[in-house]
Tab-separated table of C-alpha atoms in Angstrom:
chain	number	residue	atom	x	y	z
F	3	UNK	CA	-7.604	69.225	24.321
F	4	UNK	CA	-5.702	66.478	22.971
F	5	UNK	CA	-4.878	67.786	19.291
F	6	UNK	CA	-1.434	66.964	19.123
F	7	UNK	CA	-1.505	62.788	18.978
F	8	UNK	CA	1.407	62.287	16.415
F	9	UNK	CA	3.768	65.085	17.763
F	10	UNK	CA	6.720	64.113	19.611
F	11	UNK	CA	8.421	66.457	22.326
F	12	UNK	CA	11.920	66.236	23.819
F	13	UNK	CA	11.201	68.653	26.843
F	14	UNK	CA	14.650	69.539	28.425
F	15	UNK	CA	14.874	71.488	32.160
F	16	UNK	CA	16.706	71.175	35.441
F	17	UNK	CA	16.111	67.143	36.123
F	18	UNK	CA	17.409	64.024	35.453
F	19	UNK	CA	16.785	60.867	37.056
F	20	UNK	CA	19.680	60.976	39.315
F	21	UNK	CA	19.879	64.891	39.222
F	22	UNK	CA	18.822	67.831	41.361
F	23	UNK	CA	16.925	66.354	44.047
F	24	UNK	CA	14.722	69.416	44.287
F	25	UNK	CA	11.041	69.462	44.933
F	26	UNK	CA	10.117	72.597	42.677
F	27	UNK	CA	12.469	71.179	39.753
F	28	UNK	CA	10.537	67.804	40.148
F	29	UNK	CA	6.912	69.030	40.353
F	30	UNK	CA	7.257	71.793	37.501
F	31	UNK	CA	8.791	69.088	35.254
F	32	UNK	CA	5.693	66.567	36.154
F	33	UNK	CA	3.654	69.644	35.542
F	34	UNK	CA	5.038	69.980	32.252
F	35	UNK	CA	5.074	66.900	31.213
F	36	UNK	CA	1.143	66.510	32.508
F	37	UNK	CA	-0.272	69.595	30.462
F	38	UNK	CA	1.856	68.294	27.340
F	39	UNK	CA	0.720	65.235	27.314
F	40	UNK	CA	-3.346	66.437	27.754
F	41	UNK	CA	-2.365	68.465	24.789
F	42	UNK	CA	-1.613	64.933	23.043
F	43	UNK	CA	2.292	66.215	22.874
F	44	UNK	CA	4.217	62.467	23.490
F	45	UNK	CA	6.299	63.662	26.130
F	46	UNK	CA	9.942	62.669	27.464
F	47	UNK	CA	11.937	64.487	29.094
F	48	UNK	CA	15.833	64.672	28.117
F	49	UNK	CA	17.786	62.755	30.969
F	50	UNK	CA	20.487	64.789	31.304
F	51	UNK	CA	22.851	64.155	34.304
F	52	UNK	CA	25.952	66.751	34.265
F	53	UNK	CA	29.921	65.257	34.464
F	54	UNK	CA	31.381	66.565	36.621
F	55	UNK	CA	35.273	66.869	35.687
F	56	UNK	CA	37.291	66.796	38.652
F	57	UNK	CA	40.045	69.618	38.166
F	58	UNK	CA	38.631	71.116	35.496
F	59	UNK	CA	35.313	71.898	37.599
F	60	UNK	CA	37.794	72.941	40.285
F	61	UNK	CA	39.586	75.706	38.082
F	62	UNK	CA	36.347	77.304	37.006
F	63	UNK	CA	34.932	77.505	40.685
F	64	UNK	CA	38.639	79.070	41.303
F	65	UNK	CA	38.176	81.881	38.327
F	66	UNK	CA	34.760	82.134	39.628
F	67	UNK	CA	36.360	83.473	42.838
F	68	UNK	CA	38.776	85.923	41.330
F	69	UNK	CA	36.312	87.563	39.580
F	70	UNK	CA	34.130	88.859	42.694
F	71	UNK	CA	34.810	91.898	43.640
F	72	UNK	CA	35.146	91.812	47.594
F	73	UNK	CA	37.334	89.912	50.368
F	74	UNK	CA	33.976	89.195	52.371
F	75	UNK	CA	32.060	87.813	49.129
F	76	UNK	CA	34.885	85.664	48.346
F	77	UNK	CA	35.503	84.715	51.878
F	78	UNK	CA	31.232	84.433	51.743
F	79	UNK	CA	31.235	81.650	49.177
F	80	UNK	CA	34.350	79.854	50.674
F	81	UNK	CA	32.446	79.283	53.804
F	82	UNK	CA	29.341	78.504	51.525
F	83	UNK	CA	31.406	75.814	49.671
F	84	UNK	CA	32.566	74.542	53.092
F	85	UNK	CA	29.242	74.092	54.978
F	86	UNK	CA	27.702	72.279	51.620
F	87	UNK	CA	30.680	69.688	52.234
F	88	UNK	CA	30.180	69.177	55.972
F	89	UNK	CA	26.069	69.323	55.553
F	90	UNK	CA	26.465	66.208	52.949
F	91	UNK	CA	28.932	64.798	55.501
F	92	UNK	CA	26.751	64.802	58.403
F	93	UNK	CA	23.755	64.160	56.721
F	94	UNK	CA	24.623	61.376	54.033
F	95	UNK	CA	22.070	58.626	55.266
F	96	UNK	CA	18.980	61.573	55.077
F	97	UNK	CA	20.528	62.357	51.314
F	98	UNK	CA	20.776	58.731	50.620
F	99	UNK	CA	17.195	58.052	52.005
F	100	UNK	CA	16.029	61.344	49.651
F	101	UNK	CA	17.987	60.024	46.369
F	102	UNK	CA	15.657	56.545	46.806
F	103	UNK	CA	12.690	58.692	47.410
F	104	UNK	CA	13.233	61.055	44.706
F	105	UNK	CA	14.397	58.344	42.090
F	106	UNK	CA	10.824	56.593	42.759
F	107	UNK	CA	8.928	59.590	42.491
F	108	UNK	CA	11.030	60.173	38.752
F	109	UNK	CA	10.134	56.563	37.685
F	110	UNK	CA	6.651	56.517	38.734
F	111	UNK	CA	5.878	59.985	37.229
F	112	UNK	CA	7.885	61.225	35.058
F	113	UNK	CA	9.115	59.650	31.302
F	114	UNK	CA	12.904	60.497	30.815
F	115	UNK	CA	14.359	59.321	27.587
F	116	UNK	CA	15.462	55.644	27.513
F	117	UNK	CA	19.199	57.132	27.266
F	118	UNK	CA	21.136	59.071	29.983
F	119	UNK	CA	23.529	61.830	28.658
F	120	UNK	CA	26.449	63.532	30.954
F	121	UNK	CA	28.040	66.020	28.656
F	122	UNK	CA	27.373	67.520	25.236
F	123	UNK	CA	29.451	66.180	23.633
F	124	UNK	CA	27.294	63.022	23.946
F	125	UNK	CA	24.396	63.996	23.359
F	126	UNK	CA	26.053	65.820	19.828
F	127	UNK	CA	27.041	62.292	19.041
F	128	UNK	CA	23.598	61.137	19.401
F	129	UNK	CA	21.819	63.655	18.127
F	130	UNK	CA	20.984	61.761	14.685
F	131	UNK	CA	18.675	59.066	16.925
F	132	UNK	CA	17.182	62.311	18.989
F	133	UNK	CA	16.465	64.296	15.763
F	134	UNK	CA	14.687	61.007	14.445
F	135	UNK	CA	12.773	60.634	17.696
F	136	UNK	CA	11.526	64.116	18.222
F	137	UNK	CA	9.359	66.880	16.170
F	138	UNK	CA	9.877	69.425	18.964
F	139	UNK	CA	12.422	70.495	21.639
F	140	UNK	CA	11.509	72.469	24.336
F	141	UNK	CA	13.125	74.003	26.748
F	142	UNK	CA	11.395	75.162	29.953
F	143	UNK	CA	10.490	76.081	33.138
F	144	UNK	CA	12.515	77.095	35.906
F	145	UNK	CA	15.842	78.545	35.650
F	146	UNK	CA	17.105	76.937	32.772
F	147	UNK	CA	18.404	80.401	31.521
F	148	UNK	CA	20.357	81.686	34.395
F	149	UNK	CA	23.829	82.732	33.337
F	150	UNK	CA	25.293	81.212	36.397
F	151	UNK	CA	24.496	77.943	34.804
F	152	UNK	CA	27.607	75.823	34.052
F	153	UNK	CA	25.631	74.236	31.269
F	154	UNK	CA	24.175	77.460	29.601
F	155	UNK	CA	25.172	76.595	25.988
F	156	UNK	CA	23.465	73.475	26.207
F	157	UNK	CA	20.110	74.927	27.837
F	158	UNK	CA	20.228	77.651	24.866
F	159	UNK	CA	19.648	74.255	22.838
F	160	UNK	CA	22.387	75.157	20.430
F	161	UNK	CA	23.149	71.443	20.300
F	162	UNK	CA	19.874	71.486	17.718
F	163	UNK	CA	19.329	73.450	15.070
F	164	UNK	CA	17.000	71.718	12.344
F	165	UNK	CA	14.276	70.898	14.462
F	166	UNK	CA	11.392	73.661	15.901
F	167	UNK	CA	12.596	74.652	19.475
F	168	UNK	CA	10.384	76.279	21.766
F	169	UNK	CA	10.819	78.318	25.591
F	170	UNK	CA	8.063	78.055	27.913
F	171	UNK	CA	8.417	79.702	31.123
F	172	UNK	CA	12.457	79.603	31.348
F	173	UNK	CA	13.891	82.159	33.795
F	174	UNK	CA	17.310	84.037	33.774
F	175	UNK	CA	17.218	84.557	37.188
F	176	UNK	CA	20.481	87.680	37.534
F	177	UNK	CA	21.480	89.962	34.828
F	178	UNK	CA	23.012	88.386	31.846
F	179	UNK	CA	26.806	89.684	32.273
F	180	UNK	CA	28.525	91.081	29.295
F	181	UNK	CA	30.887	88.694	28.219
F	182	UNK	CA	27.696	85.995	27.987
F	183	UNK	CA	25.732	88.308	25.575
F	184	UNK	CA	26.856	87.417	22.730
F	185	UNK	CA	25.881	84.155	23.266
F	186	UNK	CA	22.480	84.832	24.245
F	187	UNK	CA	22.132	87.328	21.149
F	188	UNK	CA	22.994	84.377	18.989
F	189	UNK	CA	21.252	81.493	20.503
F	190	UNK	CA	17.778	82.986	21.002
F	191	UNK	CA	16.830	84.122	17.568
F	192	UNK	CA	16.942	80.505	16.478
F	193	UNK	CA	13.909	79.434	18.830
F	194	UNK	CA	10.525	79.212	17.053
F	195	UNK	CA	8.482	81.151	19.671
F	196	UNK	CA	10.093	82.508	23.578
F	197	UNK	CA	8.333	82.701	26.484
F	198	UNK	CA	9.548	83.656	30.105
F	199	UNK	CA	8.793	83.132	33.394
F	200	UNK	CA	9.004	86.886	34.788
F	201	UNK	CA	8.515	90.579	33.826
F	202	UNK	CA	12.476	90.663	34.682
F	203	UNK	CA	13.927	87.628	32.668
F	204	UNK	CA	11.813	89.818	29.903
F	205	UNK	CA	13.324	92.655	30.573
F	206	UNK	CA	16.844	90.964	30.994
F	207	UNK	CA	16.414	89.561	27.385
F	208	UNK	CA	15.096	92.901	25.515
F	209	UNK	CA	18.113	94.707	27.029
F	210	UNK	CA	20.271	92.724	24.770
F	211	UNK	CA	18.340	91.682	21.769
F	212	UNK	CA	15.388	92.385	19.531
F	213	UNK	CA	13.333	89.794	20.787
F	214	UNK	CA	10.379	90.597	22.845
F	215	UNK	CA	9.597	87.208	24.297
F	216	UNK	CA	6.231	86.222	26.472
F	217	UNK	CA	5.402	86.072	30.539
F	218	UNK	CA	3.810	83.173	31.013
F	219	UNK	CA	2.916	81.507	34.172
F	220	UNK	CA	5.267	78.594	36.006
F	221	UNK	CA	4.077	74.994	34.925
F	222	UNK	CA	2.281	74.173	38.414
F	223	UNK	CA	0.128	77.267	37.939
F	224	UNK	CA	-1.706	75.789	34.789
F	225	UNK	CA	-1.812	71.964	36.046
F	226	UNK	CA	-5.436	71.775	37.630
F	227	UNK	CA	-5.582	71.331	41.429
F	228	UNK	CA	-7.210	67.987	40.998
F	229	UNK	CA	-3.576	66.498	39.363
F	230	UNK	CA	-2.037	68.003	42.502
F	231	UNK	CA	-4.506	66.437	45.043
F	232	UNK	CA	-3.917	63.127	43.274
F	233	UNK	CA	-0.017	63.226	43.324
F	234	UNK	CA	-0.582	63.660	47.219
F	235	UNK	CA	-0.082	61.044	49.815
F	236	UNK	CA	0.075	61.167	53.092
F	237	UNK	CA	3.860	60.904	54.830
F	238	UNK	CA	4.243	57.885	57.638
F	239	UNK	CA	4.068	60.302	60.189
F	240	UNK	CA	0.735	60.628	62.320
F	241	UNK	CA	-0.075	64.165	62.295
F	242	UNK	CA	-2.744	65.036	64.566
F	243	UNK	CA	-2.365	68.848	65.497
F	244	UNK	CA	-2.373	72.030	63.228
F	245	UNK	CA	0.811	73.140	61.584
F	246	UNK	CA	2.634	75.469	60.604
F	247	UNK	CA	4.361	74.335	56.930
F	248	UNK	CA	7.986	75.648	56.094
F	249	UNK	CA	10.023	75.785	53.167
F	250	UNK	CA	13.239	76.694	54.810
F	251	UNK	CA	15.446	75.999	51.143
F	252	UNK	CA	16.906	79.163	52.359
F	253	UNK	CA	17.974	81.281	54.947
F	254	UNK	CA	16.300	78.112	57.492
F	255	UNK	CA	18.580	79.079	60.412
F	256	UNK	CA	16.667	82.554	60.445
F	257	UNK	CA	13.666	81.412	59.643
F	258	UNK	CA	13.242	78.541	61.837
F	259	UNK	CA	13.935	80.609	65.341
F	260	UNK	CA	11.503	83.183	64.410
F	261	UNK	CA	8.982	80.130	63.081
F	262	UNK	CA	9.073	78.934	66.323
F	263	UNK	CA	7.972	81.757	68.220
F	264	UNK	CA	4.886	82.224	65.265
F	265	UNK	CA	3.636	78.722	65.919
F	266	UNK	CA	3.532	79.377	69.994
F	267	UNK	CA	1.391	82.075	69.581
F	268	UNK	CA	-0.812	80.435	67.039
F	269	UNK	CA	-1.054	77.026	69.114
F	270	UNK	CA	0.525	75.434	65.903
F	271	UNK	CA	3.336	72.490	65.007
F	272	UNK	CA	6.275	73.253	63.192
F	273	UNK	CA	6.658	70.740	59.877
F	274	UNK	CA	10.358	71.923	58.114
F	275	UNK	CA	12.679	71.366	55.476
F	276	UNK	CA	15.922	71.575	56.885
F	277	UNK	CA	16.480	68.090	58.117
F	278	UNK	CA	17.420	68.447	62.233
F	279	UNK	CA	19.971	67.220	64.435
F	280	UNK	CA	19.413	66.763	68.188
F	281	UNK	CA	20.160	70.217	69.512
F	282	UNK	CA	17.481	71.632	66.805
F	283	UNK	CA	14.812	69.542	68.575
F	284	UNK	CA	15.621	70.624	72.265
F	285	UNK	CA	16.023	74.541	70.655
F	286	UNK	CA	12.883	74.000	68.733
F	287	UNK	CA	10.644	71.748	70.628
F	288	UNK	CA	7.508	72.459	68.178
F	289	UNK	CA	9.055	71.261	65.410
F	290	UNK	CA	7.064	67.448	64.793
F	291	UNK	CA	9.568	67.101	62.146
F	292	UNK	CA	11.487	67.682	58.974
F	293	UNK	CA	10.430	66.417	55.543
F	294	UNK	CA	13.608	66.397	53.535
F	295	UNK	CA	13.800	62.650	53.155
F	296	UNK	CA	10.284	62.849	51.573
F	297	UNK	CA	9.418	62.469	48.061
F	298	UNK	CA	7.481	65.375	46.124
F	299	UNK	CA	4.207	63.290	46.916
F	300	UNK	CA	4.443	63.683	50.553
F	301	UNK	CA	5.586	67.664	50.045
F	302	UNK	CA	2.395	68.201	47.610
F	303	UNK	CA	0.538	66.756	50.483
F	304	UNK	CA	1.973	68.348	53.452
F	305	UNK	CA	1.025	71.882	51.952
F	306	UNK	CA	-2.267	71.171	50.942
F	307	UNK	CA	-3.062	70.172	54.948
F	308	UNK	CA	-0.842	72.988	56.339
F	309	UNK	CA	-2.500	75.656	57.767
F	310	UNK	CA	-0.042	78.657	56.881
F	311	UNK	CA	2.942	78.432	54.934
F	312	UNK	CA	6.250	80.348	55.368
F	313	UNK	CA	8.305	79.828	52.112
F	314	UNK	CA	12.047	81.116	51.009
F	315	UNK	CA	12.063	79.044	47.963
F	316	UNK	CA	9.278	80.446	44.687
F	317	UNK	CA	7.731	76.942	44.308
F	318	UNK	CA	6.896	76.687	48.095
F	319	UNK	CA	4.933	79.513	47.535
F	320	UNK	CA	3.557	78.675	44.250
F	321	UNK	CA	1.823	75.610	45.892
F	322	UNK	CA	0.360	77.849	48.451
F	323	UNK	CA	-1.350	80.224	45.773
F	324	UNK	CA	-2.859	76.826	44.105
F	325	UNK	CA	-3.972	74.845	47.170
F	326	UNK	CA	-4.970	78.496	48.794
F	327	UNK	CA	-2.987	78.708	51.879
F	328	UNK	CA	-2.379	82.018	53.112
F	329	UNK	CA	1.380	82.077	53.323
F	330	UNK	CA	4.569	84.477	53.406
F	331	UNK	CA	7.368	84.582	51.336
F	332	UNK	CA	11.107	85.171	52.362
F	333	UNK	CA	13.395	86.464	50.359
F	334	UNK	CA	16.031	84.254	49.242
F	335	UNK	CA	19.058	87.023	49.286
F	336	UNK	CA	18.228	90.797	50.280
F	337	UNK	CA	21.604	92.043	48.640
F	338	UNK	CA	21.624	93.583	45.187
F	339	UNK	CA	24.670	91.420	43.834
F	340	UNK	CA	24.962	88.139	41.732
F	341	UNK	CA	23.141	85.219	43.485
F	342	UNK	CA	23.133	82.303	42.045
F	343	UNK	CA	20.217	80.478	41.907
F	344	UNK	CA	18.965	82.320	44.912
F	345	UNK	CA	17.280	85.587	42.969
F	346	UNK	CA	14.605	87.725	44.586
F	347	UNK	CA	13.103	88.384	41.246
F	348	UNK	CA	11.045	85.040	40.881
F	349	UNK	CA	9.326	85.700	43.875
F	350	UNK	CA	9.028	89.328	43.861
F	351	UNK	CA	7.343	89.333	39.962
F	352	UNK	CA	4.608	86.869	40.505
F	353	UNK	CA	3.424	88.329	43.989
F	354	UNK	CA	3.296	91.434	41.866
F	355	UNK	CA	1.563	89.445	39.138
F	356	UNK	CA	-0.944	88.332	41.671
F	357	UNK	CA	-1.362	91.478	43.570
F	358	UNK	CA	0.456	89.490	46.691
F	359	UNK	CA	3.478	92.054	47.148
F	360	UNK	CA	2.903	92.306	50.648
F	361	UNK	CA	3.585	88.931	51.210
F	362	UNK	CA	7.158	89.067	50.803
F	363	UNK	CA	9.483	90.305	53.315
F	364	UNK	CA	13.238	90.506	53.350
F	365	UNK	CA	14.219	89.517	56.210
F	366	UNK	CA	12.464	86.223	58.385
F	367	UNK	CA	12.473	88.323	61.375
F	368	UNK	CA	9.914	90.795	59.481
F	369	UNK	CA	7.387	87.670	60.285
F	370	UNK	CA	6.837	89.040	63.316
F	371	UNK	CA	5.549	92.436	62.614
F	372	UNK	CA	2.845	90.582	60.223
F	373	UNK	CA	-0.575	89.292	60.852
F	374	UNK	CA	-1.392	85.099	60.512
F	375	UNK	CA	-5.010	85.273	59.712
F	376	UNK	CA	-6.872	84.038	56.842
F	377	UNK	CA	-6.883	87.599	54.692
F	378	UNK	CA	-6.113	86.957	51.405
F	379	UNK	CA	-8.372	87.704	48.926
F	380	UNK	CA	-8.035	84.566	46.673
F	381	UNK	CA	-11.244	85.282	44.275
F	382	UNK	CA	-8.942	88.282	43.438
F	383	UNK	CA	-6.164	85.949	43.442
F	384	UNK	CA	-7.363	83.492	41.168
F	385	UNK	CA	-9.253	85.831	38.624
F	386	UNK	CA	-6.107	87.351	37.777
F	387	UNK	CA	-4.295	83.938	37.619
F	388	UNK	CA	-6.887	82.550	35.207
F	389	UNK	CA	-6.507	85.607	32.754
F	390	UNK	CA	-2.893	84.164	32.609
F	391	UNK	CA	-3.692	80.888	32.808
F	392	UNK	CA	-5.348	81.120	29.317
F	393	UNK	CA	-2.632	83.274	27.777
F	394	UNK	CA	-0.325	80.821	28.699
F	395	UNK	CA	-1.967	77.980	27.356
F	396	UNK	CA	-2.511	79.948	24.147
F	397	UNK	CA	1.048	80.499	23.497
F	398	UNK	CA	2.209	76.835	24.378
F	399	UNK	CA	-0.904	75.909	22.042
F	400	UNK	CA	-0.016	78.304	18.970
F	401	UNK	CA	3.700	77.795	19.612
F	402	UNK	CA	3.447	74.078	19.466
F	403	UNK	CA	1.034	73.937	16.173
F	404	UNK	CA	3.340	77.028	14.239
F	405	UNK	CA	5.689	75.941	11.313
């Protein structure tokens, strides 16, 4: 597979070393990277750690505000902003504990550029070394695209323009508003070949322009299982019952009461996200505990032993499909309005994809209407993710070889 040896990729997507501490930005970059490299694509990934700028951050968040349309949705992400502030307050020694964690994981596993860039500006003023380093920049997966980004200009790779770019698997995430289409309509065309994530970051981009780019599958869907099982290990912990795995990114104070209540009648323990305090484990006594000091090793691990998985965030469940644990997903938001990062459609698309719809419900309390049995069909499952599986690798294989 390795046909590539003297190409040289800068792959850019939502991680730097000491940026976004999330475990679905961290494995789908190491899956990247992984399936690049067996290509024989020399692979670093663009360390790109975002300024922030004090008042000028401030004002946009403020014009941000204005422009929602409601009292409650701008009192909504007031409170939002708030509980973020008083969550890292609380819970600074489990964040500093994670940073460590995650930092190790990055410089065991992944290969960032030797430089660290915080603005684009700088990495404009270094772009003569980066052009002389790399054949190929490419940008890709997760939602690299969305137009809530702060940093969309520089994720449309506009910052290059004499070198091939290439899109694998980015996703918009919410509709691309009107005063960002322009830039979109300008930025795209330049890429050498486009692929998305979903059938709605597709449709999202042929609503504006010409373009009609590719669905491809997410990075940890073509990484073989093996890779997976060997990036594994074992947390400290000493588990010794059967448990119930959650990926409570979202929405965790529904899920986890309604978790708790699914594990009783299965005779299962509760292993979370959300890290607890000391009222959660008298409220939730099934709960053995919370894995958000962990490092994506231990989370790799801790869903391939589960034995059902509840998920709110699309990589949670993603890791379920490829380690074949039935599962359900929650929806991340269950309003029809601008989200965020938090959009339904990620989830929604590939269950559809995979002829999983009925996994998904929209609100956590819906859990307890459903069955936890083993009756998925995963031969189905997997046949249809294979026939993907080699389209995907054919358009990251004839995109990267094109000239």
């Amino acid at each position: 597979m390795a046909e590539n040896a003297n190409l040289r990729a800068c792959l850019m997507t939502l991680v730097g070393r000491q940026w976004n501490y999330n475990y679905g930005a961290f494995l789908q970059a190491y899956a990247m990277q992984v399936i690049l490299e067996k290509m024989g694509v020399n692979t670093q990934i663009l360390d790109y750690v975002r300024e922030t700028k004090g008042l000028s951050d401030t004002k946009k968040r403020f014009e941000k505000l204005l422009k929602l349309k409601s009292i409650s949705e701008i009192s909504e992400k007031i409170t939002d902003s708030l509980y973020l502030r008083f969550f890292n307050l609380i819970h600074r020694k489990s964040n500093q504990l994670r940073g460590e964690n995650f930092r190790t994981f990055a410089r065991e596993n992944l290969n960032f550029t030797d430089k660290t860039y915080s603005s684009t500006n700088a990495i404009e003023n270094d772009l003569d070394y980066l052009k002389n380093i790399f054949d190929i920049f490419i940008i890709g997966s997760d939602q690299v695209w969305n137009p809530n980004n702060p940093d969309i200009n520089l994720y449309l790779l506009n910052f290059i323009e004499s070198k091939k770019k290439i899109s694998y698997a980015s996703s918009i995430g919410d509709p691309i508003p009107e005063n960002l289409y322009d830039l979109y309509r300008s930025s795209l065309p330049r890429f050498k070949a486009i692929s998305v994530r979903e059938k709605t970051s597709k449709e999202n981009i042929e609503k504006i322009t010409e373009l009609k780019p590719e669905v491809v599958l997410d990075p940890l869907l073509l990484i073989d299982k093996t890779d997976l099982k060997k990036l594994g290990r074992a947390p400290s912990e000493n588990i010794t019952r059967q448990y119930l795995f959650i990926y409570d990114l979202y929405r965790a104070r529904e899920i986890i009461g309604v978790a708790q209540k699914i594990a009783k009648e299965n005779g299962w323990k509760i292993i979370n996200h959300f890290p607890l305090n000391i009222l959660d484990k008298l409220r939730f006594p099934l709960i053995e505990f919370s894995y958000y000091t962990k490092s994506p090793r231990e989370f790799v691990w801790l869903v391939e032993n589960s034995d059902y998985v509840i998920s709110s965030s699309f990589h949670g469940m993603v890791l379920a499909v490829q380690f074949e644990k039935p599962f359900y997903a929650v929806l991340p938001t269950t309003e029809n309005k601008n989200t965020g990062y938090r959009s339904n459609s990620r989830i929604l698309d590939f269950l559809e994809l995979i002829g999983l719809k009925d996994r998904a419900v929209a609100e956590p309390n819906d859990l307890l209407q459903k069955e936890f049995g083993e009756n998925i069909d995963w031969t189905g499952v997997h046949k249809k993710i294979e026939n993907e599986k080699n389209k995907s690798f054919e358009f990251l294989k004839s995109a990267i070889e094109c000239d």
